[in-house]
Amino acid sequence: MSTETTPPAAPDKAATPPVHINVLPGALEALKLFEREVAAYRRELPRLLDEGNAWRHAIVKGDEVLSIWDTQGDAIQAAREKFGLDPIFVKTIDPRDPERYALLDAWLAAQCQS
Amino acid sequence: MPILTAALAPQGALVQVLIGLDAPSIMILRTALRPVPSPINTEALLDTGAEVTGVDASLIQRLDLPIAGTVLANLPAHGGFTTAFLHDASLTILHPSGNPRDNLVVRHLNVLALPLAALGYQAVIGRDILARCDFLYSGPRDRFRLRY
């Protein structure tokens, strides 16, 4: 009886379809509306995490992270006092976001190709 | 700490909620002498799988809840990874006693706009709110308990 075993094949990443993202009505419009804010948040995320801000709440406007708050309520209040009822971008600083945005990027790229 | 107990519905653990504008938005409208929409009373599902609380898009439109960004969140019962607009809101879980002091009031939160109306409830209460609660789902007793 042979004792040789065949090692399991490594997953072929190129063949793996992107994780499905449930893009609800208006979501693409939201991504467009907050394109600069999302880009700024993604750019600043490593620094924010390095500085111990995980799970705190950032107010982002344009290309800049304006301020960081301990609670979502405080961030919303501060943003409303500054910007009134205009659209604001209050984002929980989530350590999982690099992977999540990568999933979204892959899904959006796949949509463009199909 | 108030305790809310109720029978399980076919959809799951449902509670009565009031959804409305959050306090900063109300203050802005009042200062501008603009009308403030009354909160809407509806049913919400307690959903331990949902990372973020969601509200049916039609309610968000009726209340004209202001836009507060966008997020990519995991809502397994509503299609997995989901991206949509976030809106500022307040949410109150109404205790069946009718005593306002027994209610759970969340004065500011961001809610996702979701298509929920066909599901028999118009909001899902996710872990952003459940993080403040003890939640016991007792299938054999056909009841649930929420303490906050």
PDB file of C-alpha atoms in Angstrom:
ATOM      1  CA  MET A   1       0.000   0.000   0.000  1.00  0.00           C
ATOM      2  CA  SER A   2       1.519   3.276  -1.028  1.00  0.00           C
ATOM      3  CA  THR A   3       2.016   5.944   1.613  1.00  0.00           C
ATOM      4  CA  GLU A   4       2.397   8.735  -0.909  1.00  0.00           C
ATOM      5  CA  THR A   5      -0.234  11.386  -0.765  1.00  0.00           C
ATOM      6  CA  THR A   6      -0.999  14.065  -3.216  1.00  0.00           C
ATOM      7  CA  PRO A   7      -0.804  17.534  -1.673  1.00  0.00           C
ATOM      8  CA  PRO A   8      -4.035  19.460  -1.967  1.00  0.00           C
ATOM      9  CA  ALA A   9      -4.079  21.797  -4.898  1.00  0.00           C
ATOM     10  CA  ALA A  10      -3.526  25.407  -3.967  1.00  0.00           C
ATOM     11  CA  PRO A  11      -6.613  27.499  -4.602  1.00  0.00           C
ATOM     12  CA  ASP A  12      -6.425  29.254  -7.936  1.00  0.00           C
ATOM     13  CA  LYS A  13      -7.081  32.850  -6.963  1.00  0.00           C
ATOM     14  CA  ALA A  14      -7.440  33.927 -10.559  1.00  0.00           C
ATOM     15  CA  ALA A  15     -10.272  31.441 -11.040  1.00  0.00           C
ATOM     16  CA  THR A  16     -12.108  32.508  -7.877  1.00  0.00           C
ATOM     17  CA  PRO A  17     -15.077  34.681  -8.741  1.00  0.00           C
ATOM     18  CA  PRO A  18     -15.301  37.883  -6.717  1.00  0.00           C
ATOM     19  CA  VAL A  19     -17.475  37.774  -3.612  1.00  0.00           C
ATOM     20  CA  HIS A  20     -20.945  38.966  -4.497  1.00  0.00           C
ATOM     21  CA  ILE A  21     -21.671  42.452  -3.240  1.00  0.00           C
ATOM     22  CA  ASN A  22     -25.283  43.413  -2.714  1.00  0.00           C
ATOM     23  CA  VAL A  23     -25.311  46.835  -4.333  1.00  0.00           C
ATOM     24  CA  LEU A  24     -28.629  48.366  -3.357  1.00  0.00           C
ATOM     25  CA  PRO A  25     -30.446  51.057  -5.337  1.00  0.00           C
ATOM     26  CA  GLY A  26     -28.557  54.309  -4.967  1.00  0.00           C
ATOM     27  CA  ALA A  27     -25.361  52.616  -3.775  1.00  0.00           C
ATOM     28  CA  LEU A  28     -23.365  53.443  -6.888  1.00  0.00           C
ATOM     29  CA  GLU A  29     -24.622  57.014  -6.615  1.00  0.00           C
ATOM     30  CA  ALA A  30     -23.442  57.013  -2.986  1.00  0.00           C
ATOM     31  CA  LEU A  31     -20.002  55.742  -3.958  1.00  0.00           C
ATOM     32  CA  LYS A  32     -19.802  58.467  -6.592  1.00  0.00           C
ATOM     33  CA  LEU A  33     -21.073  61.179  -4.210  1.00  0.00           C
ATOM     34  CA  PHE A  34     -18.478  60.215  -1.602  1.00  0.00           C
ATOM     35  CA  GLU A  35     -15.707  59.235  -4.005  1.00  0.00           C
ATOM     36  CA  ARG A  36     -13.202  61.707  -2.550  1.00  0.00           C
ATOM     37  CA  GLU A  37     -14.159  60.930   1.057  1.00  0.00           C
ATOM     38  CA  VAL A  38     -13.859  57.159   0.535  1.00  0.00           C
ATOM     39  CA  ALA A  39     -10.477  57.650  -1.156  1.00  0.00           C
ATOM     40  CA  ALA A  40      -9.269  59.877   1.681  1.00  0.00           C
ATOM     41  CA  TYR A  41     -10.487  57.403   4.297  1.00  0.00           C
ATOM     42  CA  ARG A  42      -8.777  54.484   2.551  1.00  0.00           C
ATOM     43  CA  ARG A  43      -5.567  56.468   2.177  1.00  0.00           C
ATOM     44  CA  GLU A  44      -5.530  57.511   5.838  1.00  0.00           C
ATOM     45  CA  LEU A  45      -6.754  54.192   7.271  1.00  0.00           C
ATOM     46  CA  PRO A  46      -3.316  52.635   7.970  1.00  0.00           C
ATOM     47  CA  ARG A  47      -2.252  55.720   9.897  1.00  0.00           C
ATOM     48  CA  LEU A  48      -5.558  55.922  11.775  1.00  0.00           C
ATOM     49  CA  LEU A  49      -5.220  52.281  12.820  1.00  0.00           C
ATOM     50  CA  ASP A  50      -1.552  52.686  13.765  1.00  0.00           C
ATOM     51  CA  GLU A  51      -2.539  55.574  16.004  1.00  0.00           C
ATOM     52  CA  GLY A  52      -5.038  53.381  17.865  1.00  0.00           C
ATOM     53  CA  ASN A  53      -8.248  54.788  16.399  1.00  0.00           C
ATOM     54  CA  ALA A  54      -9.917  51.477  15.526  1.00  0.00           C
ATOM     55  CA  TRP A  55     -13.700  51.565  16.106  1.00  0.00           C
ATOM     56  CA  ARG A  56     -13.692  55.323  16.686  1.00  0.00           C
ATOM     57  CA  HIS A  57     -15.611  57.535  14.246  1.00  0.00           C
ATOM     58  CA  ALA A  58     -14.128  59.857  11.648  1.00  0.00           C
ATOM     59  CA  ILE A  59     -15.674  62.856   9.944  1.00  0.00           C
ATOM     60  CA  VAL A  60     -14.270  63.038   6.419  1.00  0.00           C
ATOM     61  CA  LYS A  61     -14.871  65.960   4.068  1.00  0.00           C
ATOM     62  CA  GLY A  62     -13.383  66.065   0.601  1.00  0.00           C
ATOM     63  CA  ASP A  63      -9.797  64.824   0.752  1.00  0.00           C
ATOM     64  CA  GLU A  64      -9.375  65.316   4.495  1.00  0.00           C
ATOM     65  CA  VAL A  65     -10.148  63.498   7.742  1.00  0.00           C
ATOM     66  CA  LEU A  66     -11.425  66.441   9.759  1.00  0.00           C
ATOM     67  CA  SER A  67     -11.807  64.917  13.216  1.00  0.00           C
ATOM     68  CA  ILE A  68     -12.180  61.677  15.136  1.00  0.00           C
ATOM     69  CA  TRP A  69     -14.720  60.972  17.847  1.00  0.00           C
ATOM     70  CA  ASP A  70     -15.259  58.263  20.440  1.00  0.00           C
ATOM     71  CA  THR A  71     -18.944  57.752  19.694  1.00  0.00           C
ATOM     72  CA  GLN A  72     -20.939  57.787  16.499  1.00  0.00           C
ATOM     73  CA  GLY A  73     -23.455  60.152  18.121  1.00  0.00           C
ATOM     74  CA  ASP A  74     -20.766  62.712  18.925  1.00  0.00           C
ATOM     75  CA  ALA A  75     -19.407  62.501  15.366  1.00  0.00           C
ATOM     76  CA  ILE A  76     -22.863  62.960  13.844  1.00  0.00           C
ATOM     77  CA  GLN A  77     -23.581  65.927  16.118  1.00  0.00           C
ATOM     78  CA  ALA A  78     -20.267  67.601  15.309  1.00  0.00           C
ATOM     79  CA  ALA A  79     -20.732  67.045  11.574  1.00  0.00           C
ATOM     80  CA  ARG A  80     -24.286  68.417  11.614  1.00  0.00           C
ATOM     81  CA  GLU A  81     -23.206  71.493  13.562  1.00  0.00           C
ATOM     82  CA  LYS A  82     -20.562  72.161  10.904  1.00  0.00           C
ATOM     83  CA  PHE A  83     -22.383  71.161   7.714  1.00  0.00           C
ATOM     84  CA  GLY A  84     -26.086  71.454   8.542  1.00  0.00           C
ATOM     85  CA  LEU A  85     -28.277  68.978   6.670  1.00  0.00           C
ATOM     86  CA  ASP A  86     -25.867  68.635   3.728  1.00  0.00           C
ATOM     87  CA  PRO A  87     -24.570  65.123   3.028  1.00  0.00           C
ATOM     88  CA  ILE A  88     -21.815  64.229   5.476  1.00  0.00           C
ATOM     89  CA  PHE A  89     -19.436  61.272   5.616  1.00  0.00           C
ATOM     90  CA  VAL A  90     -19.141  59.814   9.105  1.00  0.00           C
ATOM     91  CA  LYS A  91     -17.174  56.566   9.029  1.00  0.00           C
ATOM     92  CA  THR A  92     -16.479  54.030  11.730  1.00  0.00           C
ATOM     93  CA  ILE A  93     -12.752  53.251  11.557  1.00  0.00           C
ATOM     94  CA  ASP A  94     -12.969  49.528  10.862  1.00  0.00           C
ATOM     95  CA  PRO A  95      -9.801  47.384  10.755  1.00  0.00           C
ATOM     96  CA  ARG A  96     -11.582  45.044   8.319  1.00  0.00           C
ATOM     97  CA  ASP A  97     -12.038  47.792   5.736  1.00  0.00           C
ATOM     98  CA  PRO A  98      -8.868  47.177   3.657  1.00  0.00           C
ATOM     99  CA  GLU A  99     -10.086  43.662   2.855  1.00  0.00           C
ATOM    100  CA  ARG A 100     -13.668  44.792   2.401  1.00  0.00           C
ATOM    101  CA  TYR A 101     -12.871  47.597   0.020  1.00  0.00           C
ATOM    102  CA  ALA A 102     -10.647  45.162  -1.902  1.00  0.00           C
ATOM    103  CA  LEU A 103     -13.695  42.905  -2.289  1.00  0.00           C
ATOM    104  CA  LEU A 104     -15.722  45.855  -3.523  1.00  0.00           C
ATOM    105  CA  ASP A 105     -12.968  46.846  -5.963  1.00  0.00           C
ATOM    106  CA  ALA A 106     -12.863  43.285  -7.338  1.00  0.00           C
ATOM    107  CA  TRP A 107     -16.621  43.143  -7.668  1.00  0.00           C
ATOM    108  CA  LEU A 108     -16.821  46.522  -9.424  1.00  0.00           C
ATOM    109  CA  ALA A 109     -13.992  45.493 -11.795  1.00  0.00           C
ATOM    110  CA  ALA A 110     -15.823  42.267 -12.612  1.00  0.00           C
ATOM    111  CA  GLN A 111     -19.001  44.237 -13.357  1.00  0.00           C
ATOM    112  CA  CYS A 112     -17.093  46.487 -15.744  1.00  0.00           C
ATOM    113  CA  GLN A 113     -15.702  43.452 -17.595  1.00  0.00           C
ATOM    114  CA  SER A 114     -19.045  41.670 -17.941  1.00  0.00           C
TER     115      SER A 114
ATOM    116  CA  MET B   1     -32.557  47.689  33.654  1.00  0.00           C
ATOM    117  CA  PRO B   2     -35.772  47.330  31.626  1.00  0.00           C
ATOM    118  CA  ILE B   3     -36.544  43.873  30.317  1.00  0.00           C
ATOM    119  CA  LEU B   4     -38.707  43.392  27.251  1.00  0.00           C
ATOM    120  CA  THR B   5     -40.155  39.920  26.737  1.00  0.00           C
ATOM    121  CA  ALA B   6     -42.456  38.893  23.909  1.00  0.00           C
ATOM    122  CA  ALA B   7     -43.551  35.924  21.837  1.00  0.00           C
ATOM    123  CA  LEU B   8     -41.585  35.098  18.721  1.00  0.00           C
ATOM    124  CA  ALA B   9     -43.313  36.003  15.472  1.00  0.00           C
ATOM    125  CA  PRO B  10     -43.018  33.901  12.304  1.00  0.00           C
ATOM    126  CA  GLN B  11     -40.445  36.450  11.068  1.00  0.00           C
ATOM    127  CA  GLY B  12     -38.428  36.177  14.316  1.00  0.00           C
ATOM    128  CA  ALA B  13     -38.002  38.516  17.278  1.00  0.00           C
ATOM    129  CA  LEU B  14     -40.030  41.594  16.407  1.00  0.00           C
ATOM    130  CA  VAL B  15     -40.258  44.781  18.460  1.00  0.00           C
ATOM    131  CA  GLN B  16     -42.181  48.025  18.029  1.00  0.00           C
ATOM    132  CA  VAL B  17     -39.939  50.969  17.260  1.00  0.00           C
ATOM    133  CA  LEU B  18     -40.166  54.688  16.609  1.00  0.00           C
ATOM    134  CA  ILE B  19     -37.881  55.906  13.841  1.00  0.00           C
ATOM    135  CA  GLY B  20     -37.301  59.587  13.327  1.00  0.00           C
ATOM    136  CA  LEU B  21     -34.805  62.331  12.740  1.00  0.00           C
ATOM    137  CA  ASP B  22     -31.865  62.534  15.103  1.00  0.00           C
ATOM    138  CA  ALA B  23     -31.563  65.400  17.579  1.00  0.00           C
ATOM    139  CA  PRO B  24     -29.007  67.535  15.676  1.00  0.00           C
ATOM    140  CA  SER B  25     -31.125  67.424  12.508  1.00  0.00           C
ATOM    141  CA  ILE B  26     -34.275  68.369  14.460  1.00  0.00           C
ATOM    142  CA  MET B  27     -32.444  71.327  15.964  1.00  0.00           C
ATOM    143  CA  ILE B  28     -31.324  72.510  12.513  1.00  0.00           C
ATOM    144  CA  LEU B  29     -34.885  72.290  11.159  1.00  0.00           C
ATOM    145  CA  ARG B  30     -36.357  74.100  14.181  1.00  0.00           C
ATOM    146  CA  THR B  31     -33.773  76.866  13.957  1.00  0.00           C
ATOM    147  CA  ALA B  32     -34.690  77.309  10.299  1.00  0.00           C
ATOM    148  CA  LEU B  33     -38.420  77.308  11.230  1.00  0.00           C
ATOM    149  CA  ARG B  34     -38.934  74.282   9.009  1.00  0.00           C
ATOM    150  CA  PRO B  35     -41.385  71.486   9.830  1.00  0.00           C
ATOM    151  CA  VAL B  36     -40.049  68.428  11.644  1.00  0.00           C
ATOM    152  CA  PRO B  37     -41.515  65.114  10.447  1.00  0.00           C
ATOM    153  CA  SER B  38     -43.090  63.055  13.226  1.00  0.00           C
ATOM    154  CA  PRO B  39     -41.383  59.768  14.048  1.00  0.00           C
ATOM    155  CA  ILE B  40     -42.881  56.686  12.434  1.00  0.00           C
ATOM    156  CA  ASN B  41     -44.052  53.733  14.499  1.00  0.00           C
ATOM    157  CA  THR B  42     -43.228  50.393  12.884  1.00  0.00           C
ATOM    158  CA  GLU B  43     -41.951  46.884  13.536  1.00  0.00           C
ATOM    159  CA  ALA B  44     -38.274  45.931  13.600  1.00  0.00           C
ATOM    160  CA  LEU B  45     -36.556  42.552  13.552  1.00  0.00           C
ATOM    161  CA  LEU B  46     -33.773  41.909  16.063  1.00  0.00           C
ATOM    162  CA  ASP B  47     -31.068  40.565  13.763  1.00  0.00           C
ATOM    163  CA  THR B  48     -27.829  39.428  15.418  1.00  0.00           C
ATOM    164  CA  GLY B  49     -26.315  38.810  11.972  1.00  0.00           C
ATOM    165  CA  ALA B  50     -26.645  42.399  10.814  1.00  0.00           C
ATOM    166  CA  GLU B  51     -23.654  44.601  11.573  1.00  0.00           C
ATOM    167  CA  VAL B  52     -25.602  47.778  11.039  1.00  0.00           C
ATOM    168  CA  THR B  53     -29.207  48.752  11.714  1.00  0.00           C
ATOM    169  CA  GLY B  54     -31.273  49.161   8.559  1.00  0.00           C
ATOM    170  CA  VAL B  55     -34.520  50.916   7.744  1.00  0.00           C
ATOM    171  CA  ASP B  56     -36.784  50.489   4.759  1.00  0.00           C
ATOM    172  CA  ALA B  57     -35.911  53.001   2.063  1.00  0.00           C
ATOM    173  CA  SER B  58     -39.505  54.260   1.839  1.00  0.00           C
ATOM    174  CA  LEU B  59     -39.468  55.293   5.520  1.00  0.00           C
ATOM    175  CA  ILE B  60     -36.172  57.084   5.032  1.00  0.00           C
ATOM    176  CA  GLN B  61     -37.716  58.959   2.138  1.00  0.00           C
ATOM    177  CA  ARG B  62     -40.849  59.874   4.137  1.00  0.00           C
ATOM    178  CA  LEU B  63     -38.772  61.156   7.043  1.00  0.00           C
ATOM    179  CA  ASP B  64     -36.244  62.807   4.723  1.00  0.00           C
ATOM    180  CA  LEU B  65     -33.403  61.463   6.867  1.00  0.00           C
ATOM    181  CA  PRO B  66     -30.189  63.297   5.967  1.00  0.00           C
ATOM    182  CA  ILE B  67     -27.384  61.443   4.184  1.00  0.00           C
ATOM    183  CA  ALA B  68     -24.459  60.460   6.393  1.00  0.00           C
ATOM    184  CA  GLY B  69     -22.188  58.497   4.074  1.00  0.00           C
ATOM    185  CA  THR B  70     -21.946  55.030   2.667  1.00  0.00           C
ATOM    186  CA  VAL B  71     -20.707  51.745   4.091  1.00  0.00           C
ATOM    187  CA  LEU B  72     -19.945  48.173   3.108  1.00  0.00           C
ATOM    188  CA  ALA B  73     -21.533  46.038   5.813  1.00  0.00           C
ATOM    189  CA  ASN B  74     -22.339  42.370   6.254  1.00  0.00           C
ATOM    190  CA  LEU B  75     -26.055  41.644   6.531  1.00  0.00           C
ATOM    191  CA  PRO B  76     -26.298  37.881   5.955  1.00  0.00           C
ATOM    192  CA  ALA B  77     -30.087  37.802   5.890  1.00  0.00           C
ATOM    193  CA  HIS B  78     -30.242  40.599   3.333  1.00  0.00           C
ATOM    194  CA  GLY B  79     -27.748  39.521   0.697  1.00  0.00           C
ATOM    195  CA  GLY B  80     -24.409  39.387   2.548  1.00  0.00           C
ATOM    196  CA  PHE B  81     -21.968  42.207   1.914  1.00  0.00           C
ATOM    197  CA  THR B  82     -24.172  45.171   1.216  1.00  0.00           C
ATOM    198  CA  THR B  83     -23.404  48.705   0.211  1.00  0.00           C
ATOM    199  CA  ALA B  84     -25.914  51.533   0.360  1.00  0.00           C
ATOM    200  CA  PHE B  85     -26.464  55.058   1.593  1.00  0.00           C
ATOM    201  CA  LEU B  86     -26.263  55.687   5.331  1.00  0.00           C
ATOM    202  CA  HIS B  87     -28.659  58.157   6.944  1.00  0.00           C
ATOM    203  CA  ASP B  88     -28.788  59.875  10.328  1.00  0.00           C
ATOM    204  CA  ALA B  89     -31.685  58.705  12.458  1.00  0.00           C
ATOM    205  CA  SER B  90     -32.963  58.184  15.958  1.00  0.00           C
ATOM    206  CA  LEU B  91     -34.514  54.898  16.990  1.00  0.00           C
ATOM    207  CA  THR B  92     -36.563  54.049  20.060  1.00  0.00           C
ATOM    208  CA  ILE B  93     -37.487  50.500  21.001  1.00  0.00           C
ATOM    209  CA  LEU B  94     -40.917  50.829  22.604  1.00  0.00           C
ATOM    210  CA  HIS B  95     -41.445  48.770  25.747  1.00  0.00           C
ATOM    211  CA  PRO B  96     -44.888  47.104  25.861  1.00  0.00           C
ATOM    212  CA  SER B  97     -45.452  48.613  29.339  1.00  0.00           C
ATOM    213  CA  GLY B  98     -46.098  51.965  27.681  1.00  0.00           C
ATOM    214  CA  ASN B  99     -43.844  53.654  30.235  1.00  0.00           C
ATOM    215  CA  PRO B 100     -41.410  55.887  28.288  1.00  0.00           C
ATOM    216  CA  ARG B 101     -38.731  55.251  30.918  1.00  0.00           C
ATOM    217  CA  ASP B 102     -38.710  51.579  29.881  1.00  0.00           C
ATOM    218  CA  ASN B 103     -37.947  52.410  26.248  1.00  0.00           C
ATOM    219  CA  LEU B 104     -34.484  52.050  24.728  1.00  0.00           C
ATOM    220  CA  VAL B 105     -33.702  55.383  23.090  1.00  0.00           C
ATOM    221  CA  VAL B 106     -30.843  55.724  20.600  1.00  0.00           C
ATOM    222  CA  ARG B 107     -30.680  59.436  19.854  1.00  0.00           C
ATOM    223  CA  HIS B 108     -28.143  59.349  17.023  1.00  0.00           C
ATOM    224  CA  LEU B 109     -27.167  56.498  14.779  1.00  0.00           C
ATOM    225  CA  ASN B 110     -26.464  55.814  11.144  1.00  0.00           C
ATOM    226  CA  VAL B 111     -28.898  53.456   9.435  1.00  0.00           C
ATOM    227  CA  LEU B 112     -28.656  51.705   6.088  1.00  0.00           C
ATOM    228  CA  ALA B 113     -31.405  52.196   3.514  1.00  0.00           C
ATOM    229  CA  LEU B 114     -32.697  48.683   2.772  1.00  0.00           C
ATOM    230  CA  PRO B 115     -35.619  47.227   0.778  1.00  0.00           C
ATOM    231  CA  LEU B 116     -37.453  45.577   3.683  1.00  0.00           C
ATOM    232  CA  ALA B 117     -41.155  46.295   3.307  1.00  0.00           C
ATOM    233  CA  ALA B 118     -42.002  42.985   1.620  1.00  0.00           C
ATOM    234  CA  LEU B 119     -40.517  41.041   4.531  1.00  0.00           C
ATOM    235  CA  GLY B 120     -43.139  41.951   7.140  1.00  0.00           C
ATOM    236  CA  TYR B 121     -41.072  44.512   9.026  1.00  0.00           C
ATOM    237  CA  GLN B 122     -39.576  47.866   8.128  1.00  0.00           C
ATOM    238  CA  ALA B 123     -36.375  47.874  10.135  1.00  0.00           C
ATOM    239  CA  VAL B 124     -33.664  45.475  11.245  1.00  0.00           C
ATOM    240  CA  ILE B 125     -31.910  46.171  14.519  1.00  0.00           C
ATOM    241  CA  GLY B 126     -28.298  45.165  14.113  1.00  0.00           C
ATOM    242  CA  ARG B 127     -25.359  44.673  16.404  1.00  0.00           C
ATOM    243  CA  ASP B 128     -24.653  48.404  16.603  1.00  0.00           C
ATOM    244  CA  ILE B 129     -27.733  48.633  18.872  1.00  0.00           C
ATOM    245  CA  LEU B 130     -27.702  45.075  20.241  1.00  0.00           C
ATOM    246  CA  ALA B 131     -24.218  45.780  21.634  1.00  0.00           C
ATOM    247  CA  ARG B 132     -26.066  47.701  24.374  1.00  0.00           C
ATOM    248  CA  CYS B 133     -28.360  44.788  25.227  1.00  0.00           C
ATOM    249  CA  ASP B 134     -28.611  41.245  26.518  1.00  0.00           C
ATOM    250  CA  PHE B 135     -30.656  39.287  23.993  1.00  0.00           C
ATOM    251  CA  LEU B 136     -32.016  35.817  24.739  1.00  0.00           C
ATOM    252  CA  TYR B 137     -33.735  33.908  21.924  1.00  0.00           C
ATOM    253  CA  SER B 138     -35.639  30.995  23.465  1.00  0.00           C
ATOM    254  CA  GLY B 139     -36.866  28.797  20.628  1.00  0.00           C
ATOM    255  CA  PRO B 140     -38.315  26.054  22.848  1.00  0.00           C
ATOM    256  CA  ARG B 141     -40.345  28.643  24.784  1.00  0.00           C
ATOM    257  CA  ASP B 142     -41.269  30.505  21.605  1.00  0.00           C
ATOM    258  CA  ARG B 143     -40.228  33.758  23.274  1.00  0.00           C
ATOM    259  CA  PHE B 144     -37.386  36.247  23.373  1.00  0.00           C
ATOM    260  CA  ARG B 145     -36.044  38.589  26.010  1.00  0.00           C
ATOM    261  CA  LEU B 146     -34.196  41.856  25.573  1.00  0.00           C
ATOM    262  CA  ARG B 147     -32.568  43.596  28.531  1.00  0.00           C
ATOM    263  CA  TYR B 148     -30.956  47.036  28.260  1.00  0.00           C
TER     264      TYR B 148
END
